[in-house]
Amino acid sequence: MTAQGRIAADLDRSAGLHHYDLHECSQLNELKINMDLMSMISAWHLCGDNILVEQMPIFGGYSGGLEET
């Protein structure tokens, strides 16, 4: 679902998420942030929602591959 669809679904409090529900926003890694992510977080913040931002780790490089973790 696009960021605009998630924001529109959030604005309908009778059928969507409530402000006390946890709104989860996932980042791919610590260096990639796009405008969809920023627009969702700002809209949720303006509505007074609870926001959880999680980050997906990068496998490989210094941490080895999937078989070493």
PDB file of N, CA and C in Angstrom:
ATOM      1  N   MET A   1       0.843  -1.158   0.000  1.00  0.00           N
ATOM      2  CA  MET A   1       0.000   0.000   0.000  1.00  0.00           C
ATOM      3  C   MET A   1       0.900   1.236   0.000  1.00  0.00           C
ATOM      4  N   THR A   2       0.497   2.235  -0.706  1.00  0.00           N
ATOM      5  CA  THR A   2       1.288   3.463  -0.775  1.00  0.00           C
ATOM      6  C   THR A   2       1.138   4.264   0.511  1.00  0.00           C
ATOM      7  N   ALA A   3       1.985   5.253   0.658  1.00  0.00           N
ATOM      8  CA  ALA A   3       1.914   6.114   1.842  1.00  0.00           C
ATOM      9  C   ALA A   3       0.597   6.884   1.870  1.00  0.00           C
ATOM     10  N   GLN A   4       0.128   7.324   0.720  1.00  0.00           N
ATOM     11  CA  GLN A   4      -1.131   8.060   0.660  1.00  0.00           C
ATOM     12  C   GLN A   4      -2.305   7.167   1.064  1.00  0.00           C
ATOM     13  N   GLY A   5      -2.270   5.910   0.672  1.00  0.00           N
ATOM     14  CA  GLY A   5      -3.321   4.980   1.065  1.00  0.00           C
ATOM     15  C   GLY A   5      -3.314   4.693   2.554  1.00  0.00           C
ATOM     16  N   ARG A   6      -2.120   4.560   3.131  1.00  0.00           N
ATOM     17  CA  ARG A   6      -2.026   4.323   4.574  1.00  0.00           C
ATOM     18  C   ARG A   6      -2.493   5.532   5.371  1.00  0.00           C
ATOM     19  N   ILE A   7      -2.180   6.735   4.884  1.00  0.00           N
ATOM     20  CA  ILE A   7      -2.620   7.949   5.576  1.00  0.00           C
ATOM     21  C   ILE A   7      -4.133   8.097   5.469  1.00  0.00           C
ATOM     22  N   ALA A   8      -4.705   7.839   4.285  1.00  0.00           N
ATOM     23  CA  ALA A   8      -6.155   7.949   4.104  1.00  0.00           C
ATOM     24  C   ALA A   8      -6.897   6.928   4.956  1.00  0.00           C
ATOM     25  N   ALA A   9      -6.376   5.708   5.057  1.00  0.00           N
ATOM     26  CA  ALA A   9      -7.010   4.694   5.898  1.00  0.00           C
ATOM     27  C   ALA A   9      -6.920   5.057   7.372  1.00  0.00           C
ATOM     28  N   ASP A  10      -5.884   5.760   7.750  1.00  0.00           N
ATOM     29  CA  ASP A  10      -5.705   6.155   9.144  1.00  0.00           C
ATOM     30  C   ASP A  10      -6.656   7.278   9.551  1.00  0.00           C
ATOM     31  N   LEU A  11      -7.084   8.101   8.603  1.00  0.00           N
ATOM     32  CA  LEU A  11      -7.935   9.239   8.942  1.00  0.00           C
ATOM     33  C   LEU A  11      -9.364   8.832   9.279  1.00  0.00           C
ATOM     34  N   ASP A  12      -9.814   7.667   8.832  1.00  0.00           N
ATOM     35  CA  ASP A  12     -11.147   7.175   9.159  1.00  0.00           C
ATOM     36  C   ASP A  12     -11.077   6.444  10.494  1.00  0.00           C
ATOM     37  N   ARG A  13     -11.367   7.132  11.575  1.00  0.00           N
ATOM     38  CA  ARG A  13     -11.210   6.560  12.922  1.00  0.00           C
ATOM     39  C   ARG A  13     -12.247   5.489  13.235  1.00  0.00           C
ATOM     40  N   SER A  14     -13.377   5.456  12.508  1.00  0.00           N
ATOM     41  CA  SER A  14     -14.386   4.442  12.808  1.00  0.00           C
ATOM     42  C   SER A  14     -14.000   3.070  12.264  1.00  0.00           C
ATOM     43  N   ALA A  15     -13.249   3.027  11.159  1.00  0.00           N
ATOM     44  CA  ALA A  15     -12.893   1.745  10.554  1.00  0.00           C
ATOM     45  C   ALA A  15     -11.393   1.485  10.561  1.00  0.00           C
ATOM     46  N   GLY A  16     -10.588   2.522  10.665  1.00  0.00           N
ATOM     47  CA  GLY A  16      -9.138   2.358  10.582  1.00  0.00           C
ATOM     48  C   GLY A  16      -8.500   2.248  11.951  1.00  0.00           C
ATOM     49  N   LEU A  17      -7.228   2.544  12.006  1.00  0.00           N
ATOM     50  CA  LEU A  17      -6.498   2.528  13.266  1.00  0.00           C
ATOM     51  C   LEU A  17      -6.880   3.733  14.118  1.00  0.00           C
ATOM     52  N   HIS A  18      -6.870   3.551  15.408  1.00  0.00           N
ATOM     53  CA  HIS A  18      -7.133   4.648  16.334  1.00  0.00           C
ATOM     54  C   HIS A  18      -5.822   5.313  16.727  1.00  0.00           C
ATOM     55  N   HIS A  19      -5.906   6.478  17.363  1.00  0.00           N
ATOM     56  CA  HIS A  19      -4.682   7.198  17.725  1.00  0.00           C
ATOM     57  C   HIS A  19      -3.885   6.466  18.791  1.00  0.00           C
ATOM     58  N   TYR A  20      -4.527   5.608  19.581  1.00  0.00           N
ATOM     59  CA  TYR A  20      -3.807   4.866  20.611  1.00  0.00           C
ATOM     60  C   TYR A  20      -3.241   3.540  20.088  1.00  0.00           C
ATOM     61  N   ASP A  21      -3.566   3.166  18.845  1.00  0.00           N
ATOM     62  CA  ASP A  21      -2.958   1.980  18.233  1.00  0.00           C
ATOM     63  C   ASP A  21      -1.531   2.298  17.809  1.00  0.00           C
ATOM     64  N   LEU A  22      -0.726   1.271  17.667  1.00  0.00           N
ATOM     65  CA  LEU A  22       0.670   1.444  17.285  1.00  0.00           C
ATOM     66  C   LEU A  22       0.789   1.471  15.766  1.00  0.00           C
ATOM     67  N   HIS A  23       1.351   2.540  15.230  1.00  0.00           N
ATOM     68  CA  HIS A  23       1.561   2.700  13.796  1.00  0.00           C
ATOM     69  C   HIS A  23       3.007   2.330  13.491  1.00  0.00           C
ATOM     70  N   GLU A  24       3.197   1.264  12.721  1.00  0.00           N
ATOM     71  CA  GLU A  24       4.534   0.738  12.470  1.00  0.00           C
ATOM     72  C   GLU A  24       5.036   1.195  11.107  1.00  0.00           C
ATOM     73  N   CYS A  25       6.249   1.690  11.103  1.00  0.00           N
ATOM     74  CA  CYS A  25       6.882   2.161   9.879  1.00  0.00           C
ATOM     75  C   CYS A  25       8.265   1.527   9.797  1.00  0.00           C
ATOM     76  N   SER A  26       8.524   0.784   8.729  1.00  0.00           N
ATOM     77  CA  SER A  26       9.781   0.050   8.597  1.00  0.00           C
ATOM     78  C   SER A  26      10.738   0.758   7.648  1.00  0.00           C
ATOM     79  N   GLN A  27      11.986   0.842   8.054  1.00  0.00           N
ATOM     80  CA  GLN A  27      13.051   1.346   7.191  1.00  0.00           C
ATOM     81  C   GLN A  27      13.862   0.162   6.697  1.00  0.00           C
ATOM     82  N   LEU A  28      14.384   0.263   5.483  1.00  0.00           N
ATOM     83  CA  LEU A  28      15.201  -0.832   4.957  1.00  0.00           C
ATOM     84  C   LEU A  28      16.541  -0.914   5.666  1.00  0.00           C
ATOM     85  N   ASN A  29      17.193   0.196   5.865  1.00  0.00           N
ATOM     86  CA  ASN A  29      18.420   0.244   6.662  1.00  0.00           C
ATOM     87  C   ASN A  29      18.606   1.663   7.169  1.00  0.00           C
ATOM     88  N   GLU A  30      19.690   1.889   7.851  1.00  0.00           N
ATOM     89  CA  GLU A  30      19.871   3.187   8.512  1.00  0.00           C
ATOM     90  C   GLU A  30      20.219   4.317   7.556  1.00  0.00           C
ATOM     91  N   LEU A  31      20.466   4.033   6.294  1.00  0.00           N
ATOM     92  CA  LEU A  31      20.861   5.082   5.357  1.00  0.00           C
ATOM     93  C   LEU A  31      19.789   5.427   4.326  1.00  0.00           C
ATOM     94  N   LYS A  32      18.691   4.677   4.271  1.00  0.00           N
ATOM     95  CA  LYS A  32      17.680   4.908   3.242  1.00  0.00           C
ATOM     96  C   LYS A  32      16.405   5.461   3.864  1.00  0.00           C
ATOM     97  N   ILE A  33      16.095   6.707   3.567  1.00  0.00           N
ATOM     98  CA  ILE A  33      14.847   7.343   3.992  1.00  0.00           C
ATOM     99  C   ILE A  33      14.270   8.016   2.756  1.00  0.00           C
ATOM    100  N   ASN A  34      13.013   7.734   2.452  1.00  0.00           N
ATOM    101  CA  ASN A  34      12.398   8.359   1.289  1.00  0.00           C
ATOM    102  C   ASN A  34      11.247   9.263   1.719  1.00  0.00           C
ATOM    103  N   MET A  35      10.648   9.938   0.767  1.00  0.00           N
ATOM    104  CA  MET A  35       9.594  10.899   1.083  1.00  0.00           C
ATOM    105  C   MET A  35       8.308  10.209   1.537  1.00  0.00           C
ATOM    106  N   ASP A  36       8.049   8.972   1.104  1.00  0.00           N
ATOM    107  CA  ASP A  36       6.880   8.247   1.595  1.00  0.00           C
ATOM    108  C   ASP A  36       6.974   8.018   3.099  1.00  0.00           C
ATOM    109  N   LEU A  37       8.147   7.631   3.547  1.00  0.00           N
ATOM    110  CA  LEU A  37       8.370   7.419   4.978  1.00  0.00           C
ATOM    111  C   LEU A  37       8.180   8.718   5.761  1.00  0.00           C
ATOM    112  N   MET A  38       8.744   9.795   5.248  1.00  0.00           N
ATOM    113  CA  MET A  38       8.637  11.076   5.949  1.00  0.00           C
ATOM    114  C   MET A  38       7.202  11.597   5.963  1.00  0.00           C
ATOM    115  N   SER A  39       6.451  11.400   4.879  1.00  0.00           N
ATOM    116  CA  SER A  39       5.064  11.873   4.853  1.00  0.00           C
ATOM    117  C   SER A  39       4.183  11.060   5.793  1.00  0.00           C
ATOM    118  N   MET A  40       4.417   9.744   5.898  1.00  0.00           N
ATOM    119  CA  MET A  40       3.637   8.936   6.835  1.00  0.00           C
ATOM    120  C   MET A  40       3.924   9.332   8.276  1.00  0.00           C
ATOM    121  N   ILE A  41       5.191   9.495   8.610  1.00  0.00           N
ATOM    122  CA  ILE A  41       5.541   9.849   9.982  1.00  0.00           C
ATOM    123  C   ILE A  41       5.007  11.231  10.348  1.00  0.00           C
ATOM    124  N   SER A  42       5.098  12.186   9.434  1.00  0.00           N
ATOM    125  CA  SER A  42       4.597  13.530   9.745  1.00  0.00           C
ATOM    126  C   SER A  42       3.077  13.541   9.867  1.00  0.00           C
ATOM    127  N   ALA A  43       2.367  12.791   9.036  1.00  0.00           N
ATOM    128  CA  ALA A  43       0.904  12.742   9.139  1.00  0.00           C
ATOM    129  C   ALA A  43       0.478  12.068  10.434  1.00  0.00           C
ATOM    130  N   TRP A  44       1.141  10.975  10.794  1.00  0.00           N
ATOM    131  CA  TRP A  44       0.808  10.309  12.050  1.00  0.00           C
ATOM    132  C   TRP A  44       1.126  11.197  13.244  1.00  0.00           C
ATOM    133  N   HIS A  45       2.217  11.940  13.174  1.00  0.00           N
ATOM    134  CA  HIS A  45       2.584  12.840  14.270  1.00  0.00           C
ATOM    135  C   HIS A  45       1.557  13.964  14.412  1.00  0.00           C
ATOM    136  N   LEU A  46       1.093  14.516  13.297  1.00  0.00           N
ATOM    137  CA  LEU A  46       0.094  15.584  13.355  1.00  0.00           C
ATOM    138  C   LEU A  46      -1.236  15.090  13.904  1.00  0.00           C
ATOM    139  N   CYS A  47      -1.555  13.807  13.697  1.00  0.00           N
ATOM    140  CA  CYS A  47      -2.793  13.236  14.229  1.00  0.00           C
ATOM    141  C   CYS A  47      -2.650  12.787  15.681  1.00  0.00           C
ATOM    142  N   GLY A  48      -1.433  12.837  16.225  1.00  0.00           N
ATOM    143  CA  GLY A  48      -1.212  12.432  17.609  1.00  0.00           C
ATOM    144  C   GLY A  48      -1.159  10.929  17.799  1.00  0.00           C
ATOM    145  N   ASP A  49      -0.724  10.196  16.791  1.00  0.00           N
ATOM    146  CA  ASP A  49      -0.684   8.736  16.853  1.00  0.00           C
ATOM    147  C   ASP A  49       0.600   8.237  17.510  1.00  0.00           C
ATOM    148  N   ASN A  50       0.566   6.992  17.989  1.00  0.00           N
ATOM    149  CA  ASN A  50       1.757   6.320  18.510  1.00  0.00           C
ATOM    150  C   ASN A  50       2.532   5.738  17.338  1.00  0.00           C
ATOM    151  N   ILE A  51       3.816   6.052  17.240  1.00  0.00           N
ATOM    152  CA  ILE A  51       4.621   5.664  16.090  1.00  0.00           C
ATOM    153  C   ILE A  51       5.747   4.740  16.546  1.00  0.00           C
ATOM    154  N   LEU A  52       5.926   3.637  15.826  1.00  0.00           N
ATOM    155  CA  LEU A  52       7.040   2.719  16.034  1.00  0.00           C
ATOM    156  C   LEU A  52       7.828   2.664  14.737  1.00  0.00           C
ATOM    157  N   VAL A  53       9.085   3.067  14.787  1.00  0.00           N
ATOM    158  CA  VAL A  53       9.960   2.990  13.617  1.00  0.00           C
ATOM    159  C   VAL A  53      10.967   1.881  13.874  1.00  0.00           C
ATOM    160  N   GLU A  54      10.995   0.907  12.985  1.00  0.00           N
ATOM    161  CA  GLU A  54      11.953  -0.187  13.112  1.00  0.00           C
ATOM    162  C   GLU A  54      12.896  -0.158  11.923  1.00  0.00           C
ATOM    163  N   GLN A  55      14.063  -0.747  12.106  1.00  0.00           N
ATOM    164  CA  GLN A  55      15.049  -0.795  11.033  1.00  0.00           C
ATOM    165  C   GLN A  55      15.397  -2.239  10.722  1.00  0.00           C
ATOM    166  N   MET A  56      15.517  -2.527   9.449  1.00  0.00           N
ATOM    167  CA  MET A  56      15.927  -3.851   8.996  1.00  0.00           C
ATOM    168  C   MET A  56      17.449  -3.872   8.908  1.00  0.00           C
ATOM    169  N   PRO A  57      18.100  -4.839   9.514  1.00  0.00           N
ATOM    170  CA  PRO A  57      19.571  -4.869   9.463  1.00  0.00           C
ATOM    171  C   PRO A  57      20.075  -5.266   8.079  1.00  0.00           C
ATOM    172  N   ILE A  58      21.281  -4.840   7.783  1.00  0.00           N
ATOM    173  CA  ILE A  58      21.942  -5.218   6.546  1.00  0.00           C
ATOM    174  C   ILE A  58      22.770  -6.470   6.818  1.00  0.00           C
ATOM    175  N   PHE A  59      22.521  -7.539   6.095  1.00  0.00           N
ATOM    176  CA  PHE A  59      23.315  -8.760   6.241  1.00  0.00           C
ATOM    177  C   PHE A  59      24.455  -8.720   5.238  1.00  0.00           C
ATOM    178  N   GLY A  60      25.594  -9.169   5.662  1.00  0.00           N
ATOM    179  CA  GLY A  60      26.770  -9.147   4.811  1.00  0.00           C
ATOM    180  C   GLY A  60      27.762  -8.131   5.347  1.00  0.00           C
ATOM    181  N   GLY A  61      28.840  -7.917   4.635  1.00  0.00           N
ATOM    182  CA  GLY A  61      29.838  -6.955   5.083  1.00  0.00           C
ATOM    183  C   GLY A  61      30.536  -7.444   6.328  1.00  0.00           C
ATOM    184  N   TYR A  62      30.564  -6.624   7.377  1.00  0.00           N
ATOM    185  CA  TYR A  62      31.256  -6.982   8.615  1.00  0.00           C
ATOM    186  C   TYR A  62      30.543  -8.074   9.399  1.00  0.00           C
ATOM    187  N   SER A  63      29.228  -8.194   9.238  1.00  0.00           N
ATOM    188  CA  SER A  63      28.502  -9.196  10.017  1.00  0.00           C
ATOM    189  C   SER A  63      28.479 -10.558   9.347  1.00  0.00           C
ATOM    190  N   GLY A  64      29.139 -10.712   8.217  1.00  0.00           N
ATOM    191  CA  GLY A  64      29.126 -11.990   7.516  1.00  0.00           C
ATOM    192  C   GLY A  64      27.873 -12.112   6.672  1.00  0.00           C
ATOM    193  N   GLY A  65      27.468 -13.290   6.401  1.00  0.00           N
ATOM    194  CA  GLY A  65      26.252 -13.529   5.635  1.00  0.00           C
ATOM    195  C   GLY A  65      25.158 -14.065   6.527  1.00  0.00           C
ATOM    196  N   LEU A  66      24.104 -14.564   5.937  1.00  0.00           N
ATOM    197  CA  LEU A  66      23.012 -15.119   6.722  1.00  0.00           C
ATOM    198  C   LEU A  66      23.438 -16.364   7.491  1.00  0.00           C
ATOM    199  N   GLU A  67      24.372 -17.119   6.946  1.00  0.00           N
ATOM    200  CA  GLU A  67      24.793 -18.344   7.628  1.00  0.00           C
ATOM    201  C   GLU A  67      25.650 -18.073   8.858  1.00  0.00           C
ATOM    202  N   GLU A  68      26.262 -16.879   8.987  1.00  0.00           N
ATOM    203  CA  GLU A  68      27.076 -16.564  10.160  1.00  0.00           C
ATOM    204  C   GLU A  68      26.288 -15.894  11.279  1.00  0.00           C
ATOM    205  N   THR A  69      25.051 -15.510  11.041  1.00  0.00           N
ATOM    206  CA  THR A  69      24.294 -14.786  12.065  1.00  0.00           C
ATOM    207  C   THR A  69      23.426 -15.699  12.876  1.00  0.00           C
TER     208      THR A  69
END
